[in-house]
Amino acid sequence: GEDVEQSLFLSVREGDSSVINCTYTDSSSTYLYWYKQEPGAGLQLLTYIFSNMDMKQDQRLTVLLNKKDKHLSLRIADTQTGDSAIYFCAEKGRFQKLVFGTGTRLLVSP
Amino acid sequence: DGGITQSPKYLFRKEGQNVTLSCEQNLNHDAMYWYRQDPGQGLRLIYYSQIVNDFQKGDIAEGYSVSREKKESFPLTVTSAQKNPTAFYLCASRYRELTREDGYTFGSGTRLTVV
């Protein structure tokens, strides 16, 4: 079955690194995604990783994929208060539908 | 600029009323989706459509209906049969090709409240 799990909350100080974790269950997933949702808004695609990659870096964002353990993580370097949001991981499941995690609320304090 | 537009941003419904949420995209995307978001529960799929004049139920379709008469438009009707409709509703779209890695493009959402 398709199930994506995330921890609900993460709190960090400004300037620290944030690491948001995600586990998924569908080993056939080809792409995995990270989305950001600011209050009262829709979801914005942050980055994605193809399943044959271990790591992808994009400016302050680093995505790590451990396919053996079905574990995905998003690291945000030098976290800023503007990074406070809900972060969703998602996998591309059957019929090209995205399956979303429950979201991790990141709170960045000054 | 291309995008996906949801309207209205806020909607209030009285008990027993049907209301329709609008979703329009000019991205030439083939597939469109409706999600419901409740606090702490992530996104739950209500309905989706991969081509015009065709749509499928998602995980929580009861009490909702949709139509897909045009490629650009995928309105969602929340009927009186939906007993707990207060939530944030998100519309999304994507290309149909299997090789694209773009994921979904989301609208900015409609917050529906029962009064």
PDB file of C-alpha atoms in Angstrom, chain B residues 24-96:
ATOM      1  CA  GLU B  24      -9.418  27.089 -13.337  1.00  0.00           C
ATOM      2  CA  GLN B  25      -5.970  26.511 -14.878  1.00  0.00           C
ATOM      3  CA  ASN B  26      -4.289  27.938 -17.988  1.00  0.00           C
ATOM      4  CA  LEU B  27      -1.247  25.648 -17.850  1.00  0.00           C
ATOM      5  CA  ASN B  28      -2.609  23.255 -20.473  1.00  0.00           C
ATOM      6  CA  HIS B  29      -2.445  20.539 -17.830  1.00  0.00           C
ATOM      7  CA  ASP B  30      -4.342  17.346 -18.470  1.00  0.00           C
ATOM      8  CA  ALA B  31      -5.059  16.084 -14.985  1.00  0.00           C
ATOM      9  CA  MET B  32      -6.743  17.941 -12.150  1.00  0.00           C
ATOM     10  CA  TYR B  33      -7.270  17.060  -8.485  1.00  0.00           C
ATOM     11  CA  TRP B  34      -9.260  18.161  -5.463  1.00  0.00           C
ATOM     12  CA  TYR B  35      -7.886  17.725  -1.954  1.00  0.00           C
ATOM     13  CA  ARG B  36      -9.299  18.443   1.446  1.00  0.00           C
ATOM     14  CA  GLN B  37      -6.962  19.579   4.213  1.00  0.00           C
ATOM     15  CA  ASP B  38      -7.821  19.313   7.914  1.00  0.00           C
ATOM     16  CA  PRO B  39      -5.404  20.194  10.715  1.00  0.00           C
ATOM     17  CA  GLY B  40      -2.978  17.367  11.451  1.00  0.00           C
ATOM     18  CA  GLN B  41      -4.352  15.132   8.696  1.00  0.00           C
ATOM     19  CA  GLY B  42      -2.404  16.196   5.649  1.00  0.00           C
ATOM     20  CA  LEU B  43      -4.122  16.142   2.283  1.00  0.00           C
ATOM     21  CA  ARG B  44      -6.918  13.755   1.425  1.00  0.00           C
ATOM     22  CA  LEU B  45      -7.931  13.172  -2.175  1.00  0.00           C
ATOM     23  CA  ILE B  46     -11.592  13.852  -2.984  1.00  0.00           C
ATOM     24  CA  TYR B  47     -11.813  13.488  -6.789  1.00  0.00           C
ATOM     25  CA  TYR B  48      -9.475  13.572  -9.740  1.00  0.00           C
ATOM     26  CA  SER B  49      -9.768  13.804 -13.496  1.00  0.00           C
ATOM     27  CA  GLN B  50      -7.147  12.752 -16.031  1.00  0.00           C
ATOM     28  CA  ILE B  51      -8.999  13.853 -19.169  1.00  0.00           C
ATOM     29  CA  VAL B  52     -12.034  15.907 -20.119  1.00  0.00           C
ATOM     30  CA  ASN B  53     -15.410  14.289 -19.431  1.00  0.00           C
ATOM     31  CA  ASP B  54     -13.863  11.686 -17.144  1.00  0.00           C
ATOM     32  CA  PHE B  55     -13.224  11.679 -13.398  1.00  0.00           C
ATOM     33  CA  GLN B  56     -12.659   9.191 -10.590  1.00  0.00           C
ATOM     34  CA  LYS B  57     -13.433   9.124  -6.890  1.00  0.00           C
ATOM     35  CA  GLY B  58     -10.606   9.610  -4.464  1.00  0.00           C
ATOM     36  CA  ASP B  59     -10.429   8.460  -0.860  1.00  0.00           C
ATOM     37  CA  ILE B  60     -13.197  10.693   0.562  1.00  0.00           C
ATOM     38  CA  ALA B  61     -15.644  11.344  -2.326  1.00  0.00           C
ATOM     39  CA  GLU B  62     -18.877  10.926  -0.335  1.00  0.00           C
ATOM     40  CA  GLY B  63     -20.858  14.166  -0.192  1.00  0.00           C
ATOM     41  CA  TYR B  64     -18.938  15.760  -3.065  1.00  0.00           C
ATOM     42  CA  SER B  65     -19.455  15.945  -6.827  1.00  0.00           C
ATOM     43  CA  VAL B  66     -17.355  17.232  -9.734  1.00  0.00           C
ATOM     44  CA  SER B  67     -17.544  17.839 -13.465  1.00  0.00           C
ATOM     45  CA  ARG B  68     -14.868  18.186 -16.173  1.00  0.00           C
ATOM     46  CA  GLU B  69     -16.562  19.664 -19.220  1.00  0.00           C
ATOM     47  CA  LYS B  70     -13.522  21.734 -20.194  1.00  0.00           C
ATOM     48  CA  LYS B  71      -9.815  21.006 -19.872  1.00  0.00           C
ATOM     49  CA  GLU B  72      -9.260  24.245 -17.969  1.00  0.00           C
ATOM     50  CA  SER B  73     -11.986  23.838 -15.369  1.00  0.00           C
ATOM     51  CA  PHE B  74     -12.710  21.333 -12.581  1.00  0.00           C
ATOM     52  CA  PRO B  75     -15.393  22.665 -10.201  1.00  0.00           C
ATOM     53  CA  LEU B  76     -16.151  20.895  -6.927  1.00  0.00           C
ATOM     54  CA  THR B  77     -19.643  20.897  -5.417  1.00  0.00           C
ATOM     55  CA  VAL B  78     -19.964  20.285  -1.699  1.00  0.00           C
ATOM     56  CA  THR B  79     -23.435  18.882  -1.226  1.00  0.00           C
ATOM     57  CA  SER B  80     -25.663  18.849   1.846  1.00  0.00           C
ATOM     58  CA  ALA B  81     -24.793  15.161   2.200  1.00  0.00           C
ATOM     59  CA  GLN B  82     -21.286  16.143   3.350  1.00  0.00           C
ATOM     60  CA  LYS B  83     -21.800  16.299   7.099  1.00  0.00           C
ATOM     61  CA  ASN B  84     -18.570  17.976   8.088  1.00  0.00           C
ATOM     62  CA  PRO B  85     -17.516  20.229   5.197  1.00  0.00           C
ATOM     63  CA  THR B  86     -15.581  22.851   7.152  1.00  0.00           C
ATOM     64  CA  ALA B  87     -12.020  22.552   5.801  1.00  0.00           C
ATOM     65  CA  PHE B  88      -9.422  24.037   3.479  1.00  0.00           C
ATOM     66  CA  TYR B  89      -9.862  22.814  -0.104  1.00  0.00           C
ATOM     67  CA  LEU B  90      -6.976  22.656  -2.540  1.00  0.00           C
ATOM     68  CA  CYS B  91      -7.071  22.142  -6.288  1.00  0.00           C
ATOM     69  CA  ALA B  92      -4.038  20.884  -8.215  1.00  0.00           C
ATOM     70  CA  SER B  93      -3.121  20.044 -11.788  1.00  0.00           C
ATOM     71  CA  ARG B  94      -0.336  18.381 -13.747  1.00  0.00           C
ATOM     72  CA  TYR B  95       0.699  17.201 -17.205  1.00  0.00           C
ATOM     73  CA  ARG B  96      -0.312  13.679 -18.047  1.00  0.00           C
TER      74      ARG B  96
END
